[in-house]
Short mmCIF file of C-alpha atoms and ligand atoms in Angstrom, two decimals:
data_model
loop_
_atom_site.label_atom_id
_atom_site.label_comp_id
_atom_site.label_asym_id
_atom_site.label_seq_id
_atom_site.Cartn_x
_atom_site.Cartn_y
_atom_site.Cartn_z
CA UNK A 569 176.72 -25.10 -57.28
CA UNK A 570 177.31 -27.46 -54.49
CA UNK A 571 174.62 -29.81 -53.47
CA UNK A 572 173.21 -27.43 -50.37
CA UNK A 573 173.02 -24.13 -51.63
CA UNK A 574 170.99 -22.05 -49.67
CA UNK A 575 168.88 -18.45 -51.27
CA UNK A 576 170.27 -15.74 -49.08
CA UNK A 577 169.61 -12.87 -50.98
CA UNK A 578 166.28 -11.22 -53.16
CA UNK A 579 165.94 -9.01 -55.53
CA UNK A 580 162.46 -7.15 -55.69
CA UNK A 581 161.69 -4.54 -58.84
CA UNK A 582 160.10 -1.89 -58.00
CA UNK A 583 161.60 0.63 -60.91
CA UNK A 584 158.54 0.70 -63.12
CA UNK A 585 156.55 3.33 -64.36
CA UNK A 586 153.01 1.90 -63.23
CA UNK A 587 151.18 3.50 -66.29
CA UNK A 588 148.46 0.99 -65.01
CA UNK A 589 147.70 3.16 -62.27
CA UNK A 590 148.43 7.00 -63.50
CA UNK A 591 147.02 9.62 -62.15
CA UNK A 592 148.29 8.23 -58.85
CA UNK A 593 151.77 7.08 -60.05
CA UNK A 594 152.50 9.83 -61.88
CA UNK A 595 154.26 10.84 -58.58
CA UNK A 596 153.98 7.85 -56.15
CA UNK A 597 155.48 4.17 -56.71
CA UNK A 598 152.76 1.87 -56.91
CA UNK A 599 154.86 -0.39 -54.56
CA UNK A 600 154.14 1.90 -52.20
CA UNK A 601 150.55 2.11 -52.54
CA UNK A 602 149.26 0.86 -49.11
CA UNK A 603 147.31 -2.27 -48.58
CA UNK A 604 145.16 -0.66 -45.33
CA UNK A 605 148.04 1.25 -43.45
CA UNK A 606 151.18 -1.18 -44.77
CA UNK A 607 152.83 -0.06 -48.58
CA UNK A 608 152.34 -3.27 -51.03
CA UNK A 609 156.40 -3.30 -51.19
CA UNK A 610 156.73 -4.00 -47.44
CA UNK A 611 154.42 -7.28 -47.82
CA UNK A 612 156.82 -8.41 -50.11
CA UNK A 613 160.02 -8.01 -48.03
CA UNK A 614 158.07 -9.92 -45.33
CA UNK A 615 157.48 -12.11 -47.42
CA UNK A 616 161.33 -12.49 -48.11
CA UNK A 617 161.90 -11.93 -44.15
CA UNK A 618 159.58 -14.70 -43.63
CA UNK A 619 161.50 -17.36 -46.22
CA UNK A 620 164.42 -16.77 -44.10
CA UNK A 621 166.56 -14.19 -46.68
CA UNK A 622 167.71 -11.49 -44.62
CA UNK A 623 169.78 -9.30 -47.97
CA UNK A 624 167.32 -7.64 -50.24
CA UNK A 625 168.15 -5.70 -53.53
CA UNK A 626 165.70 -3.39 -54.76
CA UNK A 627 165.90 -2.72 -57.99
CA UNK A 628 164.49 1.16 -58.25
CA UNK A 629 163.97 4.58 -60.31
CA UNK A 630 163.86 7.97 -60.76
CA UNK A 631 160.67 9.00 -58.67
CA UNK A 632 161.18 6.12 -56.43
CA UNK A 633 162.74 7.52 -53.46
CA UNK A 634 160.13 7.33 -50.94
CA UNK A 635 160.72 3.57 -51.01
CA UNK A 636 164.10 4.36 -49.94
CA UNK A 637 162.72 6.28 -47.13
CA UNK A 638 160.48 3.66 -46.25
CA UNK A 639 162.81 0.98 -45.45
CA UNK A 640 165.67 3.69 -43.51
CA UNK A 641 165.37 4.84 -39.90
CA UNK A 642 163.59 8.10 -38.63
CA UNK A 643 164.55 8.80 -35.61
CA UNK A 644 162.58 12.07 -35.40
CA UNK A 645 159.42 10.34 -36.01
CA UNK A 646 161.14 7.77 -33.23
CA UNK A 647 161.70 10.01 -30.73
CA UNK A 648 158.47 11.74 -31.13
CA UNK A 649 156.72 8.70 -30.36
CA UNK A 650 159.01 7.47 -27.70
CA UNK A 651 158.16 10.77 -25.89
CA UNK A 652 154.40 10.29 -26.15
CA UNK A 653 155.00 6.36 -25.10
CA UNK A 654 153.50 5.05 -28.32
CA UNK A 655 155.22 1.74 -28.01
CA UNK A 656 153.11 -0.02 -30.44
CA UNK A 657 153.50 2.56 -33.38
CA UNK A 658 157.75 2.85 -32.29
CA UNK A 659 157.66 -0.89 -32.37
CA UNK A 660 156.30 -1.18 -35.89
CA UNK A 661 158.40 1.68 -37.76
CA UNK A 662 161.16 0.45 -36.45
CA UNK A 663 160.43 -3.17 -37.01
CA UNK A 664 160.23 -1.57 -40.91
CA UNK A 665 164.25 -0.51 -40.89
CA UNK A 666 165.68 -3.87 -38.97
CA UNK A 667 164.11 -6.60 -40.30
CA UNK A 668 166.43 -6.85 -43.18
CA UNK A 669 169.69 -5.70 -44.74
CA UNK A 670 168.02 -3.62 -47.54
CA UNK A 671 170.08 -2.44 -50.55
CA UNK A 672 169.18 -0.22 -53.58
CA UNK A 673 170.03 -0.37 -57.07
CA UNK A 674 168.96 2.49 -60.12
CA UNK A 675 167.98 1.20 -63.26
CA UNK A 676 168.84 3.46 -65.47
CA UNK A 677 166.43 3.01 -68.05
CA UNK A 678 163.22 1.25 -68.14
CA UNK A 679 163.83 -1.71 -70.56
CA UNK A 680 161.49 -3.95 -68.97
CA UNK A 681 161.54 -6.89 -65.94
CA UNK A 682 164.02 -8.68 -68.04
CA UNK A 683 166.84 -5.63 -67.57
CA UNK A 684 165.66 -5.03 -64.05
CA UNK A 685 166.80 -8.21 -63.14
CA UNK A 686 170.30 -7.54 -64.72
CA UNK A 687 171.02 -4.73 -62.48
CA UNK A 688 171.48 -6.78 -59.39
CA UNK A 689 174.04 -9.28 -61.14
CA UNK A 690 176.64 -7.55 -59.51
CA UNK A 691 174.91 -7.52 -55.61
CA UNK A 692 174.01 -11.33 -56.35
CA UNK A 693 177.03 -12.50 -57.98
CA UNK A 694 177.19 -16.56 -58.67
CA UNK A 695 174.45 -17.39 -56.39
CA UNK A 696 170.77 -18.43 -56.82
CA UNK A 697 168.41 -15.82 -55.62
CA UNK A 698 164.68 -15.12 -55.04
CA UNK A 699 162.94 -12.25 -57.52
CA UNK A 700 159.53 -11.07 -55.91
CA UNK A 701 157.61 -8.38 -57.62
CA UNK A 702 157.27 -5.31 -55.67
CA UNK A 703 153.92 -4.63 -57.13
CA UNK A 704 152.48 -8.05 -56.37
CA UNK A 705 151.00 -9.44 -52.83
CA UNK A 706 150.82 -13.31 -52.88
CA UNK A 707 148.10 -14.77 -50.11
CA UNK A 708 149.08 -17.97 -48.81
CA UNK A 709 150.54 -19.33 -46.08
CA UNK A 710 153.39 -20.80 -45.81
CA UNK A 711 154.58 -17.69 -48.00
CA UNK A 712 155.35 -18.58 -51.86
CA UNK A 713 158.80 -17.41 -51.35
CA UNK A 714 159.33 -20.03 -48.63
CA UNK A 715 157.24 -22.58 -50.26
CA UNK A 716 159.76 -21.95 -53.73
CA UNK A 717 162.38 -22.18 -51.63
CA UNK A 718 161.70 -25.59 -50.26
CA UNK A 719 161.25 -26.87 -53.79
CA UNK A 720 164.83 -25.37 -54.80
CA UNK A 721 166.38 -27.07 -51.78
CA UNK A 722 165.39 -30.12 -53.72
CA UNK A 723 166.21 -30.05 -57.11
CA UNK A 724 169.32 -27.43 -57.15
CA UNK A 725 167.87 -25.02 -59.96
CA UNK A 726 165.63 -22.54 -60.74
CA UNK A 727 161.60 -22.63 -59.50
CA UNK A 728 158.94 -20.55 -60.65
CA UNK A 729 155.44 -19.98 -58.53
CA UNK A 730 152.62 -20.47 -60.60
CA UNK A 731 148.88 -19.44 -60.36
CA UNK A 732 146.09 -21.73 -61.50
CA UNK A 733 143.68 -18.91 -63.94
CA UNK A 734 140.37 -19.39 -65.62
CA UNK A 735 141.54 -20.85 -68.82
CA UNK A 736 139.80 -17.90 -70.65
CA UNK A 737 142.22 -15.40 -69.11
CA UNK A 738 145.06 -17.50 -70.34
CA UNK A 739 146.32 -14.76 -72.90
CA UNK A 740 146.95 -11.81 -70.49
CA UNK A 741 149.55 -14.57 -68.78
CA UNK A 742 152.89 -16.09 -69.30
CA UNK A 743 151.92 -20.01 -68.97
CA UNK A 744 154.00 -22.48 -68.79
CA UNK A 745 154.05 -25.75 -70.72
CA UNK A 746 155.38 -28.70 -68.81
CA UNK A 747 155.07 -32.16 -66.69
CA UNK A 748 153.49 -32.65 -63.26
CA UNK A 749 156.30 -34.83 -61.03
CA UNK A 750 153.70 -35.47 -57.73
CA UNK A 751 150.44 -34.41 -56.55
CA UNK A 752 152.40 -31.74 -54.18
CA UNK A 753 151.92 -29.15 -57.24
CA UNK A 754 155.78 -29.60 -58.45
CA UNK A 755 156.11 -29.61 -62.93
CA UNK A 756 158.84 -30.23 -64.92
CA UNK A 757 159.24 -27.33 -67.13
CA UNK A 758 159.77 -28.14 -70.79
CA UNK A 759 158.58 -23.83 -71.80
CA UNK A 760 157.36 -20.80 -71.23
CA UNK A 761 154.80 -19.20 -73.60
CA UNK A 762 153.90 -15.65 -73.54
CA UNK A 763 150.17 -14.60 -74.00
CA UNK A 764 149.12 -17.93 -75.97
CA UNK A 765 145.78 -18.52 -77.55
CA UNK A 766 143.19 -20.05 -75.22
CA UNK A 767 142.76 -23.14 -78.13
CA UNK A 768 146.84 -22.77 -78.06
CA UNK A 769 147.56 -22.78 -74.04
CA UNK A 770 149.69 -25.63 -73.03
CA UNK A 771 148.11 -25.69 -69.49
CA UNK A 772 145.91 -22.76 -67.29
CA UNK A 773 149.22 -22.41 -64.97
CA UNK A 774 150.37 -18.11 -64.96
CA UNK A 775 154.06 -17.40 -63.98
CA UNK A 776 153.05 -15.41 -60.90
CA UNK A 777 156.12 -13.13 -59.62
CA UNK A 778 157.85 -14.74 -57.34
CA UNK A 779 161.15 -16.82 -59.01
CA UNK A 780 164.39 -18.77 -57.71
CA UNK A 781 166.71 -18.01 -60.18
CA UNK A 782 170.06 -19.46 -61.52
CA UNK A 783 172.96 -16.89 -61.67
CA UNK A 784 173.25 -18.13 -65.38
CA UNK A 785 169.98 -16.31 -66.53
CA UNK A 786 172.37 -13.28 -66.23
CA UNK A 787 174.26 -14.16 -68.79
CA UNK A 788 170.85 -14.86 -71.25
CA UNK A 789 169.69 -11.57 -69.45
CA UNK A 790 172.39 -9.64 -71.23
CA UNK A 791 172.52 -11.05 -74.80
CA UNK A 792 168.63 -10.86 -74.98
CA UNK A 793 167.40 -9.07 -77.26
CA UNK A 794 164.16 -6.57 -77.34
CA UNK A 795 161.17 -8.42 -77.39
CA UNK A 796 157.24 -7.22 -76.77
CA UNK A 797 156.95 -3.69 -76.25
CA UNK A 798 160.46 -3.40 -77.29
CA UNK A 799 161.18 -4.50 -73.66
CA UNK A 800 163.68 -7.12 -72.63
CA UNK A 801 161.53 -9.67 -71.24
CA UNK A 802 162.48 -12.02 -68.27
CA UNK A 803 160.39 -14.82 -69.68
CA UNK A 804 162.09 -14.93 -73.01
CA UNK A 805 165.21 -15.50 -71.32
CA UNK A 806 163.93 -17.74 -69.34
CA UNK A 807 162.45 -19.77 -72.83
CA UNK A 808 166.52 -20.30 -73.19
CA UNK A 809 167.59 -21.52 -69.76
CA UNK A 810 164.80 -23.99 -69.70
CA UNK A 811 166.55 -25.39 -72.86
CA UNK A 812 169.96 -25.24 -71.28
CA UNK A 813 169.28 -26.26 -67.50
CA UNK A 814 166.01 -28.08 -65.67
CA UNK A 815 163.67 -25.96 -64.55
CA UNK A 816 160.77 -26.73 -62.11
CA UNK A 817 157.25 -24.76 -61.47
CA UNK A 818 155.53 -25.20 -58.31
CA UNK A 819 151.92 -24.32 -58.57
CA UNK A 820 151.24 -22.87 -54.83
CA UNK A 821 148.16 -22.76 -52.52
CA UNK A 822 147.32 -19.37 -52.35
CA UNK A 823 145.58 -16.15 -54.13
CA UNK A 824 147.90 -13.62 -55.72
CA UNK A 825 147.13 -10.07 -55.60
CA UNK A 826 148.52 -7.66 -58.64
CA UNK A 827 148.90 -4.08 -56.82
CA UNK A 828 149.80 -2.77 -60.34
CA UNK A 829 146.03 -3.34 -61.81
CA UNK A 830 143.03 -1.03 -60.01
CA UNK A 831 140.62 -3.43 -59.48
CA UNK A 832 142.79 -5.86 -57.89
CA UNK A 833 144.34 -3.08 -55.63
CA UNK A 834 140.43 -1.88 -54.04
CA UNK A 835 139.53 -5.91 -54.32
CA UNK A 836 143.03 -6.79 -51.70
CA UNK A 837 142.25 -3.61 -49.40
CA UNK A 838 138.38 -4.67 -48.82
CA UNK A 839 139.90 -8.32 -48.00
CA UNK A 840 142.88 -7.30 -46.33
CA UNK A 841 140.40 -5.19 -44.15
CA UNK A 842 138.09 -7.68 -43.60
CA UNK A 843 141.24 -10.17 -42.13
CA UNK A 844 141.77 -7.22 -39.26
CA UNK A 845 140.08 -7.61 -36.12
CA UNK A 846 139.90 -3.66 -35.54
CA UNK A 847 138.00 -2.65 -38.33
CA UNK A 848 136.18 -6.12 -39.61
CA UNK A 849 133.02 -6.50 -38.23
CA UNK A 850 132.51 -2.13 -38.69
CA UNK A 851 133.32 -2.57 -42.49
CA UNK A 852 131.46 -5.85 -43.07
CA UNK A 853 128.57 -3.95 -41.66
CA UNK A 854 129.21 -1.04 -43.77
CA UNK A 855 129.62 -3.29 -47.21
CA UNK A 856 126.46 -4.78 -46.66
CA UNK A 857 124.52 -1.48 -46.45
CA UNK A 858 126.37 -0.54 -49.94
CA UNK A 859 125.38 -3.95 -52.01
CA UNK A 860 122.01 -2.96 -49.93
CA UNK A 861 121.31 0.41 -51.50
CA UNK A 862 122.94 -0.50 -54.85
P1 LIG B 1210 154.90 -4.30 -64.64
O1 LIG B 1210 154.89 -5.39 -65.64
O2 LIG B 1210 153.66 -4.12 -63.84
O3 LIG B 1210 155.29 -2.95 -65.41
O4 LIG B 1210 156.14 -4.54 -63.67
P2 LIG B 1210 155.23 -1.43 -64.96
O5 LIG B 1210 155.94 -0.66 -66.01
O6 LIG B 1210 155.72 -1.24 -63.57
O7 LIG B 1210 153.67 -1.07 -64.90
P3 LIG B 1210 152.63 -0.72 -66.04
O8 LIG B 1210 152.42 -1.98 -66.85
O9 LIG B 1210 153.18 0.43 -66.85
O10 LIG B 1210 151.38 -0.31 -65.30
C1 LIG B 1210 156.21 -5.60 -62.72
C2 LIG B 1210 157.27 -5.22 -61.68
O11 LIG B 1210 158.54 -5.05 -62.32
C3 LIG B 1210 159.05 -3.74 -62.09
C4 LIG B 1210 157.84 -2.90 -61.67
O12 LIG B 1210 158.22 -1.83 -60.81
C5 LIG B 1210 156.94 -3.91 -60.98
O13 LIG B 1210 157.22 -4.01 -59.58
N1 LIG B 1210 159.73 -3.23 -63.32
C6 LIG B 1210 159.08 -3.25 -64.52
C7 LIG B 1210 160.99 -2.72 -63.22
O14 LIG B 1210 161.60 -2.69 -62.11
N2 LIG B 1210 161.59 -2.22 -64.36
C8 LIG B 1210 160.98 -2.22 -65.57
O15 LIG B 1210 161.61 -1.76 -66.56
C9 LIG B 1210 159.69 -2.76 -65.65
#
């Protein structure tokens, strides 16, 4: 890799099952469950938009093809509102389609995060790349992609955002064990344990779903094997590059938001919806008469 190799392309999953949230995805993706009038998948690819990566992989499944539809043009919808003079509503669908050079991938099988990731080696070839959930929000600003990015700029090798969690909740997390380097939130890696004990936890720091990846974690990617729920798992693969290559963490400024969990999903709407200036005050007023009368 030479010394100013830039991320120009993401890869967001999206191909899971969501068993999380069934009834709703027995039909629907969950990344396209809508965070007030915008699907959860589309933050993301701003996200990527905003970090300056312009070629996006999405790594998708069999009952996923209204993402597909999402991201491509309608021009009856278009001309429709170009007839009525909606210029506000043309300008954001279409904004949706041209922001980005979006590509799709099937995974063929669902055999976990670890083998989603493996379907874009082709598409990404020897390259570092960005991996954002396509279930997860991340509120911070600048955005965590962005933020990673200026931390692989750096060092040359892979970074992985990481949430600060009540130490209790350590076990529903991947944590990582490692060194802090400065007071800017930047660790030296030395593992990655999956689900530890609270009295076992190395630190209270959750991989969070956003990644700059090495190409070489495709080759770990294909000789993992199976690991929890007979899945292959990104962060056991990512337990060998650390011994192989450096790898950094950067512990961001910023709340993340996981789409895939119900609680989380009505908890980012209400505070999504209280950010918007055309329906804040109405629903603060409204939430207040609810607590009220509960
Ligand atoms: P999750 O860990 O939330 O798994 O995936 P899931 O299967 O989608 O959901 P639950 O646990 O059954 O409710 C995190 C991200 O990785 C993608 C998902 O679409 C989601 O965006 N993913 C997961 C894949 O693309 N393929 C997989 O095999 C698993």
């Amino acid at each position: 890799m030479s010394k100013d190799t830039m991320i120009k392309k993401a890869v967001i999953p999206a191909a899971g099952f969501g068993t999380r949230f069934l009834p709703v995805t027995k039909s629907q993706p969950k990344e396209m469950l809508p965070i007030v009038d915008t699907p959860v998948i589309q933050c993301v690819v701003e996200e990527a938009v905003a970090a300056g990566i312009r070629d996006i992989l999405m790594i998708i499944g069999k009952g996923k093809r209204s993402i597909e539809e999402h991201f491509d043009r309608n021009f009856e919808l278009e001309s429709e509102l170009e007839e009525k003079n909606r210029e506000h509503e043309l300008q954001t669908i279409r904004h949706i389609s041209s922001m980005a050079n979006i590509h799709f991938v099937w995974q063929k099988e669902l055999k976990g995060l670890g083998d989603a990731i493996r379907c874009a080696r082709d598409h990404v070839g020897k390259e570092p790349f960005a991996v954002l959930l396509g279930d997860t929000i991340i509120d911070a600003k600048p955005g965590v992609t962005k933020q990673l990015i200026e931390v692989f700029n750096r060092y040359q090798e892979s970074v992985v955002g990481l949430e600060e969690v009540p130490r209790a909740k350590v076990s529903r997390y991947g944590i990582m064990s490692g060194k802090p380097l400065d007071k800017g939130g930047i660790y030296l890696v030395d593992d990655w344990i999956e689900k530890p004990k609270v009295e076992e936890a190395p630190s209270n720091l959750a991989i969070a779903g956003r990644y700059i990846l090495v190409p070489e974690i495709f080759d770990l990617l294909d000789s993992q094997t199976a690991g929890k729920n007979n899945e292959i798992q990104l962060t056991d693969a990512m337990r060998r590059l650390v011994k192989m290559r450096a790898m950094y963490g950067l512990r961001f400024d910023g709340v993340r938001y996981d789409i895939g969990n119900k609680l989380d999903f009505v908890k980012t709407n209400l505070i999504y919806a209280l950010k918007r200036e055309d329906m804040a005050k109405d629903l603060r007023a409204f939430l207040k008469t609810l607590v009220k009368s509960d």
